[in-house]
Coordinates of C-alpha atoms and ligand atoms in Angstrom, one line a residue:
Chain A
X22 CA -147.6 52.2 -5.4
X23 CA -145.1 53.6 -3.2
X24 CA -145.4 57.1 -2.2
X25 CA -142.8 59.3 -0.6
X26 CA -143.8 62.7 0.9
X27 CA -142.6 65.8 -1.1
X28 CA -139.5 67.3 0.5
X29 CA -139.8 70.9 1.1
X30 CA -137.8 72.4 -1.8
X31 CA -138.5 75.9 -0.6
X32 CA -136.9 75.1 2.7
X33 CA -133.8 73.9 0.9
X34 CA -133.3 76.9 -1.5
X35 CA -133.8 79.9 0.8
X36 CA -133.0 83.2 -0.5
X37 CA -130.1 83.6 1.8
X38 CA -128.5 80.4 0.5
X39 CA -129.0 81.5 -3.1
X40 CA -127.5 84.9 -2.2
X41 CA -124.4 83.4 -0.7
X42 CA -124.1 81.0 -3.8
X43 CA -124.3 83.8 -6.2
X44 CA -122.2 86.3 -4.2
X45 CA -119.9 84.3 -2.0
X46 CA -118.3 86.0 0.9
X47 CA -114.5 85.7 1.6
X48 CA -113.8 84.0 -1.7
X49 CA -110.3 84.2 -2.8
X50 CA -106.6 83.6 -1.8
X51 CA -105.2 84.5 1.7
X52 CA -101.7 85.4 1.2
X53 CA -100.6 85.1 4.8
X54 CA -102.3 81.9 5.5
X55 CA -100.9 79.5 8.1
X56 CA -102.8 76.5 7.0
X57 CA -104.7 75.2 3.8
X58 CA -106.8 72.3 3.3
X59 CA -108.4 71.0 0.1
X60 CA -111.6 68.9 0.7
X61 CA -113.2 66.9 -2.2
X62 CA -116.4 65.1 -2.4
X63 CA -115.3 62.3 -4.8
X64 CA -118.9 61.3 -5.6
X65 CA -119.9 64.5 -7.1
X66 CA -116.8 66.5 -7.6
X67 CA -117.6 69.4 -5.2
X68 CA -114.3 71.0 -4.1
X69 CA -113.3 73.5 -1.4
X70 CA -109.9 74.8 -0.6
X71 CA -110.0 76.6 2.8
X72 CA -107.2 78.8 4.0
X73 CA -106.8 80.1 7.5
X74 CA -104.5 82.5 9.2
X75 CA -104.3 81.2 12.8
X76 CA -102.5 83.4 15.5
X77 CA -102.6 82.6 19.2
X78 CA -105.3 79.9 18.9
X79 CA -107.5 82.5 17.0
X80 CA -108.7 82.6 13.4
X81 CA -107.3 85.9 12.4
X82 CA -108.4 85.6 8.8
X83 CA -110.1 83.1 6.6
X84 CA -110.8 82.6 2.8
X85 CA -111.8 79.8 0.6
X86 CA -111.8 78.8 -3.2
X87 CA -114.3 76.4 -4.3
X88 CA -116.4 74.7 -7.1
X89 CA -119.6 73.0 -6.4
X90 CA -123.4 73.1 -5.8
X91 CA -125.3 75.9 -4.2
X92 CA -125.4 74.0 -0.8
X93 CA -121.7 73.5 -0.6
X94 CA -120.6 76.9 -1.7
X95 CA -123.2 78.7 0.3
X96 CA -122.4 76.8 3.5
X97 CA -118.6 77.5 3.4
X98 CA -119.3 81.1 2.5
X99 CA -121.6 81.5 5.5
X100 CA -119.1 79.5 7.7
X101 CA -116.3 82.0 6.9
X102 CA -118.3 85.0 8.0
X103 CA -118.6 83.4 11.5
X104 CA -115.1 82.4 11.9
X105 CA -113.1 85.7 11.6
X106 CA -111.7 86.5 15.0
X107 CA -113.0 83.4 16.6
X108 CA -111.0 81.0 18.9
X109 CA -110.2 77.6 17.6
X110 CA -112.4 76.2 20.5
X111 CA -115.3 78.3 19.4
X112 CA -114.9 77.2 15.8
X113 CA -114.7 73.5 16.8
X114 CA -118.0 74.1 18.8
X115 CA -119.6 75.7 15.7
X116 CA -118.5 72.7 13.6
X117 CA -120.1 70.4 16.1
X118 CA -123.4 72.3 16.3
X119 CA -123.6 72.6 12.6
X120 CA -123.0 68.8 12.1
X121 CA -125.8 68.1 14.8
X122 CA -128.1 70.3 12.9
X123 CA -127.5 68.5 9.6
X124 CA -128.4 65.4 11.3
X125 CA -131.8 66.8 12.2
X126 CA -131.1 68.1 15.9
X127 CA -133.8 70.8 16.2
X128 CA -132.0 72.3 19.3
X129 CA -128.8 72.8 17.5
X130 CA -131.0 74.4 14.6
X131 CA -132.1 77.0 17.0
X132 CA -128.6 78.0 18.3
X133 CA -128.2 81.7 17.7
X134 CA -124.4 81.1 17.4
X135 CA -124.9 79.4 14.0
X136 CA -126.2 82.6 12.7
X137 CA -127.0 82.5 8.9
X138 CA -126.0 78.9 8.9
X139 CA -129.4 78.1 10.4
X140 CA -130.9 78.9 6.9
X141 CA -129.4 75.4 6.0
X142 CA -131.4 73.5 8.5
X143 CA -133.6 72.3 5.6
X144 CA -130.9 70.4 4.1
X145 CA -131.3 67.8 6.9
X146 CA -134.4 66.6 5.0
X147 CA -132.4 65.9 1.8
X148 CA -130.0 63.1 3.0
X149 CA -128.0 63.0 -0.2
X150 CA -127.1 66.7 0.1
X151 CA -125.9 66.6 3.8
X152 CA -122.5 66.0 2.7
X153 CA -122.6 69.0 0.5
X154 CA -123.4 71.2 3.5
X155 CA -120.7 69.7 5.6
X156 CA -117.9 70.0 3.1
X157 CA -116.6 73.5 4.4
X158 CA -116.8 72.3 8.0
X159 CA -115.0 69.1 7.0
X160 CA -112.2 71.3 5.7
X161 CA -112.3 73.4 8.8
X162 CA -111.9 70.4 11.1
X163 CA -109.0 69.2 9.0
X164 CA -107.4 72.6 9.1
X165 CA -107.6 72.9 12.9
X166 CA -106.3 69.4 13.3
X167 CA -103.4 70.2 11.1
X168 CA -102.8 73.6 13.0
X169 CA -102.8 71.7 16.4
X170 CA -100.7 68.9 15.2
X171 CA -98.0 71.3 14.0
X172 CA -98.1 73.1 17.3
X173 CA -97.6 69.8 19.2
X174 CA -94.7 68.9 16.9
X175 CA -93.1 72.4 17.6
X176 CA -93.7 72.0 21.4
X177 CA -92.7 68.3 21.4
Chain B
X6 CA -143.8 39.4 -24.4
X7 CA -144.4 43.1 -25.2
X8 CA -146.7 43.8 -28.0
X9 CA -146.1 46.7 -30.3
X10 CA -148.5 48.7 -32.4
X11 CA -146.4 49.0 -35.5
X12 CA -143.8 46.8 -36.9
X13 CA -141.1 49.5 -37.2
X14 CA -141.6 52.0 -34.2
X15 CA -141.1 51.0 -30.7
X16 CA -144.2 52.0 -28.5
X17 CA -142.9 52.5 -25.0
X18 CA -146.3 52.6 -23.5
X19 CA -146.6 48.9 -24.6
X20 CA -143.5 47.8 -22.8
X21 CA -143.8 49.9 -19.6
X22 CA -146.4 47.4 -18.1
X23 CA -143.4 44.9 -18.0
X24 CA -141.4 47.0 -15.6
X25 CA -143.3 47.2 -12.3
X26 CA -140.8 49.6 -10.8
X27 CA -141.9 52.4 -13.2
X28 CA -145.3 52.4 -11.6
X29 CA -144.6 54.5 -8.5
X30 CA -145.0 57.9 -7.2
X31 CA -141.7 59.7 -6.1
X32 CA -142.1 62.7 -3.9
X33 CA -145.8 62.8 -4.9
X34 CA -145.2 62.6 -8.7
X35 CA -145.1 59.7 -11.2
X36 CA -141.6 58.4 -11.5
X37 CA -139.8 59.5 -14.8
X38 CA -136.6 57.3 -14.8
X39 CA -134.0 59.0 -16.9
X40 CA -130.8 57.6 -15.4
X41 CA -130.6 54.6 -17.7
X42 CA -126.9 55.1 -18.5
X43 CA -126.2 54.4 -14.9
X44 CA -128.5 51.3 -14.6
X45 CA -131.6 50.2 -16.4
X46 CA -134.7 48.8 -14.9
X47 CA -135.6 45.1 -14.7
X48 CA -138.8 43.7 -16.5
X49 CA -140.9 41.1 -15.0
X50 CA -139.7 38.1 -17.1
X51 CA -136.2 38.8 -15.8
X52 CA -137.4 39.1 -12.3
X53 CA -139.3 35.9 -12.8
X54 CA -136.3 34.1 -14.0
X55 CA -134.3 34.8 -11.0
X56 CA -137.1 33.6 -8.7
X57 CA -137.7 30.7 -10.9
X58 CA -133.9 29.7 -10.8
X59 CA -133.7 29.9 -6.9
X60 CA -137.1 28.2 -6.5
X61 CA -136.6 25.3 -8.9
X62 CA -133.1 24.9 -10.1
X63 CA -130.6 26.3 -7.8
X64 CA -127.3 24.2 -7.5
X65 CA -123.7 24.6 -8.2
X66 CA -122.7 24.3 -11.8
X67 CA -120.5 21.9 -13.5
X68 CA -119.8 19.8 -10.4
X69 CA -122.9 17.8 -9.5
X70 CA -124.2 14.5 -10.8
X71 CA -127.7 15.2 -9.5
X72 CA -130.6 16.5 -11.4
X73 CA -130.6 20.1 -9.9
X74 CA -126.9 20.5 -10.8
X75 CA -127.7 19.4 -14.5
X76 CA -130.5 22.0 -14.7
X77 CA -128.5 24.8 -13.2
X78 CA -125.5 24.1 -15.6
X79 CA -127.9 24.0 -18.5
X80 CA -129.4 27.3 -17.6
X81 CA -126.1 28.8 -17.0
X82 CA -124.6 27.5 -20.3
X83 CA -127.9 28.3 -22.1
X84 CA -127.6 31.9 -21.0
X85 CA -124.0 32.0 -22.3
X86 CA -125.2 30.9 -25.7
X87 CA -128.0 33.5 -25.6
X88 CA -125.6 36.5 -24.9
X89 CA -123.2 35.0 -27.4
X90 CA -125.9 35.4 -30.1
X91 CA -126.7 38.9 -28.8
X92 CA -123.3 40.1 -29.8
X93 CA -123.0 37.9 -32.9
X94 CA -120.5 35.5 -31.6
X95 CA -120.6 32.1 -33.0
X96 CA -118.6 30.4 -30.4
X97 CA -120.0 30.5 -26.8
X98 CA -116.5 29.3 -25.5
X99 CA -115.5 32.8 -26.3
X100 CA -118.0 34.4 -23.9
X101 CA -116.6 34.7 -20.3
X102 CA -118.9 35.6 -17.4
X103 CA -117.7 38.5 -15.3
X104 CA -119.1 40.7 -12.7
X105 CA -119.6 43.4 -15.2
X106 CA -117.8 45.5 -17.7
X107 CA -115.3 46.7 -15.2
X108 CA -114.1 43.2 -14.3
X109 CA -114.1 42.2 -18.0
X110 CA -111.7 45.0 -18.8
X111 CA -109.5 44.4 -15.7
X112 CA -109.3 40.8 -16.9
X113 CA -107.8 41.7 -20.2
X114 CA -105.6 44.5 -18.9
X115 CA -104.1 42.1 -16.3
X116 CA -104.0 38.7 -18.1
X117 CA -103.4 39.8 -21.6
X118 CA -101.4 42.9 -20.4
X119 CA -99.0 41.0 -18.1
X120 CA -98.2 38.5 -20.9
X121 CA -97.9 40.9 -23.9
X122 CA -96.8 44.2 -22.8
X123 CA -93.3 45.5 -22.1
X124 CA -91.3 48.7 -21.5
X125 CA -91.9 51.1 -24.4
X126 CA -95.1 49.5 -25.7
X127 CA -98.1 51.9 -26.0
X128 CA -101.8 51.5 -25.1
X129 CA -104.2 53.6 -27.0
X130 CA -107.1 55.2 -25.0
X131 CA -109.4 58.2 -25.4
X132 CA -110.2 61.2 -23.4
X133 CA -113.9 60.0 -23.3
X134 CA -113.3 56.7 -21.7
X135 CA -115.1 55.7 -18.5
X136 CA -112.7 55.3 -15.6
X137 CA -113.4 51.5 -15.9
X138 CA -111.5 51.7 -19.3
X139 CA -108.8 53.9 -18.0
X140 CA -107.7 52.9 -14.5
X141 CA -107.1 49.2 -15.3
X142 CA -104.7 50.3 -18.2
X143 CA -102.9 52.7 -15.9
X144 CA -102.4 49.8 -13.4
X145 CA -100.9 47.5 -16.1
X146 CA -98.8 50.5 -17.5
X147 CA -97.3 51.0 -14.1
X148 CA -96.6 47.3 -13.8
X149 CA -95.1 46.7 -17.3
X150 CA -93.6 50.2 -18.2
X151 CA -96.0 50.6 -21.2
X152 CA -97.1 54.0 -22.1
X153 CA -100.6 55.4 -22.3
X154 CA -101.5 57.5 -25.6
X155 CA -104.8 59.3 -25.9
X156 CA -107.0 60.1 -28.8
X157 CA -108.5 63.5 -28.1
X158 CA -111.9 65.1 -28.6
X159 CA -113.4 67.7 -30.9
X160 CA -115.7 70.4 -29.6
X161 CA -118.7 68.2 -30.4
X162 CA -117.6 65.4 -28.4
X163 CA -116.2 63.1 -31.2
X164 CA -112.9 61.4 -31.4
X165 CA -110.4 63.3 -33.4
X166 CA -109.8 60.3 -35.7
X167 CA -107.5 62.3 -37.9
X168 CA -104.9 62.0 -35.1
X169 CA -104.9 58.2 -35.2
X170 CA -102.4 57.6 -38.1
X171 CA -99.9 59.9 -36.4
X172 CA -100.1 57.9 -33.1
X173 CA -99.9 54.6 -34.9
X174 CA -97.0 55.6 -37.0
X175 CA -94.7 55.2 -34.1
X176 CA -95.3 51.5 -34.2
X177 CA -95.4 50.9 -30.5
X178 CA -99.3 50.8 -30.0
X179 CA -100.1 47.1 -29.0
X180 CA -103.7 47.5 -28.0
X181 CA -106.5 50.1 -28.1
X182 CA -109.2 50.4 -25.6
X183 CA -112.2 52.4 -26.7
X184 CA -115.7 52.8 -25.8
X185 CA -118.5 51.9 -28.2
X186 CA -120.8 54.6 -27.0
X187 CA -119.7 57.3 -24.4
X188 CA -121.8 57.3 -21.3
X189 CA -120.7 61.1 -20.6
X190 CA -121.4 62.4 -24.1
X191 CA -123.5 60.0 -25.8
X192 CA -121.2 59.8 -28.9
X193 CA -121.4 56.6 -30.9
X194 CA -117.7 56.0 -31.8
X195 CA -116.4 54.8 -35.3
X196 CA -115.2 51.6 -33.9
X197 CA -115.0 49.8 -37.2
X198 CA -112.6 52.4 -38.5
X199 CA -110.5 52.4 -35.4
X200 CA -110.3 48.5 -35.6
X201 CA -109.2 48.7 -39.1
X202 CA -106.4 51.1 -38.4
X203 CA -105.3 49.4 -35.2
X204 CA -105.2 46.0 -37.0
X205 CA -103.2 47.5 -40.0
X206 CA -100.6 48.6 -37.3
X207 CA -100.5 45.2 -35.8
X208 CA -102.4 46.1 -32.7
X209 CA -105.6 44.9 -31.0
X210 CA -108.9 46.5 -30.0
X211 CA -110.8 46.2 -26.9
X212 CA -114.3 47.7 -27.1
X213 CA -116.0 48.8 -23.8
X214 CA -119.5 48.0 -24.9
X215 CA -121.2 49.0 -21.6
X216 CA -123.3 51.6 -23.5
X217 CA -123.3 49.8 -26.8
X218 CA -124.7 46.4 -26.3
X219 CA -127.9 47.6 -24.5
X220 CA -129.1 49.8 -27.3
X221 CA -128.6 48.2 -30.7
X222 CA -127.7 44.9 -32.3
X223 CA -123.9 44.2 -32.0
X224 CA -121.8 42.1 -34.2
X225 CA -118.4 41.8 -32.8
X226 CA -116.9 40.4 -35.8
X227 CA -118.4 43.1 -38.1
X228 CA -117.1 45.6 -35.6
X229 CA -113.7 44.3 -35.8
X230 CA -113.3 44.1 -32.0
X231 CA -110.8 41.6 -30.5
X232 CA -112.4 41.9 -27.1
X233 CA -115.9 43.3 -26.2
X234 CA -117.0 44.0 -22.7
X235 CA -120.5 44.7 -21.3
X236 CA -122.8 44.7 -18.3
X237 CA -126.1 42.9 -17.6
X238 CA -127.5 45.8 -15.5
X239 CA -127.5 48.4 -18.2
X240 CA -129.6 46.0 -20.5
X241 CA -132.5 45.0 -18.3
X242 CA -130.5 42.4 -16.4
X243 CA -129.3 42.3 -12.8
X244 CA -126.2 43.8 -11.3
X245 CA -123.1 41.8 -10.7
X246 CA -123.1 40.0 -14.0
X247 CA -121.4 40.9 -17.3
X248 CA -119.5 39.5 -20.1
X249 CA -116.1 39.5 -21.6
X250 CA -116.1 38.3 -25.3
X251 CA -112.7 37.7 -26.9
X252 CA -111.4 35.9 -29.9
X253 CA -110.7 32.3 -29.1
X254 CA -106.9 32.3 -30.0
X255 CA -106.3 35.5 -27.8
X256 CA -108.1 33.9 -24.8
X257 CA -106.3 30.7 -25.3
X258 CA -103.0 32.3 -25.3
X259 CA -103.7 34.4 -22.2
X260 CA -102.8 33.2 -18.7
X261 CA -105.7 32.9 -16.2
X262 CA -106.9 36.0 -14.4
X263 CA -107.8 34.5 -11.0
X264 CA -107.0 31.0 -9.7
X265 CA -109.5 28.7 -7.9
X266 CA -112.1 26.0 -8.4
X267 CA -113.8 25.7 -11.8
X268 CA -110.9 27.0 -13.8
X269 CA -108.5 24.1 -13.5
X270 CA -108.1 20.7 -15.3
X271 CA -105.7 19.1 -12.9
X272 CA -104.1 20.3 -9.8
X273 CA -100.7 19.0 -8.4
X274 CA -98.7 20.3 -5.4
X275 CA -96.5 22.6 -7.6
X276 CA -98.6 23.2 -10.7
X277 CA -102.0 23.0 -12.2
X278 CA -103.4 22.9 -15.8
X279 CA -106.1 25.1 -16.9
X280 CA -109.7 24.2 -17.9
X281 CA -110.9 24.8 -21.3
X282 CA -112.4 28.1 -22.5
X283 CA -114.4 29.8 -21.2
X284 CA -114.0 28.1 -17.7
X285 CA -110.2 29.1 -17.5
X286 CA -111.5 32.6 -16.7
X287 CA -114.3 31.7 -14.4
X288 CA -112.6 30.9 -11.1
X289 CA -115.0 30.1 -8.2
X290 CA -118.7 29.6 -8.0
X291 CA -120.1 32.2 -10.5
X292 CA -123.1 34.3 -10.3
X293 CA -125.4 31.7 -11.7
X294 CA -128.7 33.3 -11.2
X295 CA -127.3 36.7 -12.6
X296 CA -126.1 34.8 -15.7
X297 CA -129.5 33.2 -16.2
X298 CA -131.1 36.4 -15.6
X299 CA -128.9 38.1 -18.2
X300 CA -130.0 35.4 -20.6
X301 CA -133.6 36.2 -19.9
X302 CA -132.9 40.0 -20.4
X303 CA -131.5 39.2 -23.8
X304 CA -134.6 37.2 -24.7
X305 CA -136.6 40.1 -23.6
X306 CA -134.9 42.7 -25.6
X307 CA -135.0 40.3 -28.6
X308 CA -138.7 40.2 -28.2
X309 CA -138.8 44.0 -28.3
X310 CA -136.7 44.1 -31.3
X311 CA -133.1 45.4 -30.7
X312 CA -133.0 47.4 -34.0
X313 CA -135.9 49.6 -32.8
X314 CA -134.4 50.6 -29.3
X315 CA -131.7 53.0 -30.5
X316 CA -134.1 54.5 -33.1
X317 CA -136.6 55.1 -30.3
X318 CA -134.1 56.7 -28.0
X319 CA -132.8 59.0 -30.8
X320 CA -136.3 60.3 -31.2
X321 CA -136.3 61.2 -27.5
X322 CA -132.9 62.7 -27.9
X323 CA -134.2 64.9 -30.7
X324 CA -137.0 66.1 -28.6
X325 CA -134.7 66.8 -25.6
X326 CA -132.2 68.7 -27.7
X327 CA -134.9 70.8 -29.2
X328 CA -136.2 71.8 -25.9
X329 CA -132.8 72.3 -24.2
X330 CA -131.4 74.4 -27.0
X331 CA -134.4 76.8 -26.8
X332 CA -133.5 77.4 -23.2
X333 CA -131.2 80.5 -22.5
X334 CA -128.0 79.6 -20.7
X335 CA -128.2 75.8 -21.3
X336 CA -125.2 74.1 -22.8
X337 CA -125.6 70.6 -24.3
X338 CA -122.5 68.3 -24.7
X339 CA -121.8 65.9 -27.4
X340 CA -122.7 65.5 -31.0
X341 CA -125.4 68.0 -32.2
X342 CA -126.7 65.4 -34.8
X343 CA -129.0 62.9 -32.9
X344 CA -128.0 60.3 -35.4
X345 CA -124.5 60.4 -34.1
X346 CA -125.4 59.8 -30.5
X347 CA -127.3 57.3 -28.3
X348 CA -129.8 58.1 -25.7
X349 CA -127.5 60.3 -23.5
X350 CA -128.0 63.9 -23.2
X351 CA -125.7 65.8 -20.9
X352 CA -126.0 69.5 -20.2
X353 CA -125.4 72.4 -17.9
X354 CA -127.4 75.5 -17.0
X355 CA -125.7 78.8 -16.4
X356 CA -125.7 79.8 -12.8
X357 CA -127.0 76.5 -11.5
X358 CA -124.9 73.6 -10.4
X359 CA -125.9 70.2 -12.0
X360 CA -126.5 68.9 -8.3
X361 CA -129.0 71.4 -7.7
X362 CA -130.7 70.6 -11.1
X363 CA -130.8 67.0 -10.0
X364 CA -132.3 67.8 -6.7
X365 CA -135.0 70.1 -8.1
X366 CA -135.9 67.5 -10.7
X367 CA -136.0 64.7 -8.1
X368 CA -138.5 66.7 -6.2
X369 CA -140.7 66.3 -9.1
X370 CA -140.2 62.6 -9.6
X371 CA -137.7 63.0 -12.4
X372 CA -134.5 61.0 -11.9
X373 CA -131.4 62.2 -13.7
X374 CA -127.7 61.9 -12.8
X375 CA -125.4 64.9 -11.9
X376 CA -121.7 64.6 -11.6
X377 CA -118.6 63.7 -13.6
X378 CA -120.1 60.3 -14.6
X379 CA -116.9 58.4 -14.1
X380 CA -115.3 60.4 -16.9
X381 CA -113.2 63.2 -15.3
X382 CA -111.2 63.6 -18.6
X383 CA -114.3 64.5 -20.4
X384 CA -115.1 67.2 -17.6
X385 CA -111.6 68.6 -17.9
X386 CA -111.8 68.6 -21.8
X387 CA -114.9 70.9 -21.8
X388 CA -113.9 72.9 -18.7
X389 CA -116.6 71.9 -16.3
X390 CA -116.6 70.1 -13.0
X391 CA -119.9 68.2 -13.6
X392 CA -122.8 68.0 -15.8
X393 CA -126.4 67.0 -15.5
X394 CA -127.2 63.9 -17.7
X395 CA -130.6 62.6 -18.7
X396 CA -130.4 59.1 -20.5
X397 CA -133.1 57.1 -22.1
X398 CA -134.2 53.5 -22.7
X399 CA -136.9 51.6 -24.4
X400 CA -139.6 52.4 -21.8
X401 CA -139.1 56.2 -21.8
X402 CA -141.8 58.3 -23.4
X403 CA -142.1 61.7 -24.9
X404 CA -143.9 62.7 -21.7
X405 CA -140.9 61.8 -19.7
X406 CA -138.9 64.3 -21.7
X407 CA -141.6 66.9 -21.3
X408 CA -141.4 66.4 -17.6
X409 CA -137.7 66.9 -17.8
X410 CA -138.0 70.2 -19.8
X411 CA -140.7 71.4 -17.5
X412 CA -138.7 70.7 -14.5
X413 CA -135.9 72.7 -15.8
X414 CA -138.1 75.7 -16.1
X415 CA -138.8 75.5 -12.4
X416 CA -134.9 75.2 -11.8
X417 CA -134.8 78.4 -13.7
X418 CA -137.5 80.0 -11.5
X419 CA -135.7 79.1 -8.3
X420 CA -132.2 80.0 -9.5
X421 CA -133.1 82.5 -12.3
Ligands
LIG523 C1 -119.0 53.4 -20.8 C2 -118.9 52.6 -19.7 N1 -118.0 51.9 -19.4 C3 -117.9 51.1 -18.3 C4 -118.9 51.2 -17.2 C5 -118.7 50.3 -16.1 O1 -119.7 49.3 -16.0 P1 -119.8 48.4 -14.5 O2 -120.0 49.5 -13.5 O3 -121.2 47.8 -14.9 O4 -118.7 47.4 -14.5 C6 -119.9 51.9 -17.5 C7 -120.9 52.1 -16.4 O5 -121.2 53.2 -15.8 C8 -120.1 52.7 -18.6 O6 -121.0 53.6 -18.9

């Protein structure tokens, strides 16, 4: 008999997560976006289209469209609430902290900068769902790379 | 060999003892394995066949004079005869070992397609095909200029057979590639009728039997198939082994798929001649232990009684459908009549993504699959991005189905 301990389902499906899943924030199209990225998880079909308006190294506005599980959609919804008005450097820092938290780093999970995203700390105990939680941040990283690449092209 | 209580009905509790993997706790609950359309579990006689092969007989096939090579060749060719019999093929030379269904279909698409398709020819597919029976045809279509035609689906997940005469009337269809049973909907397709119409139009039929061969007796001649592909791991065998059956004259006329050892008769600097069937299509050292184990899997299923497996699954489908249909917000995909489907039950729950359903069920030891099931055209047809899917096999019990339904109640509590 092989026994595996029960993962804490309650820690996965927190009220805050379900709330963002049912009522996603910043969902929709951003007409004056400067960059857009579509991220897909091909194994499960989760999809996020992230749209940013970047001005002077700052995220002036952000919206997303998406289709997927509660974890991927709540995560991107929470992420957008933290990004508005933040510098690209700060956004990058958040992405790094969040990724650390997903890989079980407890110190990262206590970082107040992560705000509501800390409610996703329990996902770290569900290895097959970590990708879901990271999908929005993957899109963010890609969008920032694109933005910086274009700036370099313009300067170069 | 499994013992059964009555001659007609399959008693799953009598066979469960043959599957050691089922006897375990997952997340503190007994395992209810309901992901059989993805892969099935392996009974002790098959596990023992693999071990015995490596412990006693392991040697390369067809090339040694020594005793072990004789034994491994006998075991390998003996297994070929067993799987030939499993699908009603009289000529074991028509049975080619492959890595699985996917490689079998790629073999036909490449080797037959390259020799027989030209610009303007058409390949008939359906909207319910597994990506394994779509992408190889897309590749060969791009190479040859052939065009893909699709038979569409009705609202209950059945093929719109009434459209077939119109598609064939153009006179350009050379081959149809159709699933025997859909892994994404459970639909059992009217293969015989499709074969009849294709043949009347001068076209061939490849049947993707990945979900057909494991669940009921198959007779390729009676089905009217020209090619039939299936996988060992979905019928109590190991991964990495499968079968392409094809009519001898078709296989003989086809060029080889891969070149290498084993598949040649004579090699010169500038040319080679090919070995006899089926070896012409088996380049390199094959998965000998896999083939032997697939033979053992067929023996095992024969002992259980293949005609009883599908009937047993349909009983579980009926129970699952009744339970699901009583739940508000649940949508079930595929034919409503359990007789028209195999042991595959795909569904969605309003307000809850299939992934979340699968995670919650997993935390209770109930293993199902969530996603597009390698059938994105099916998802598109029914306007969903994913479904949850429970799929049954001979060892599943009514209790497994109850566990599934109870689990869905707790999904509703969390997401409700
Ligand atoms: C209908 C169908 N066709 C083809 C395949 C591919 O089989 P394999 O991955 O064993 O090659 C599968 C397996 O999921 C299937 O269900």
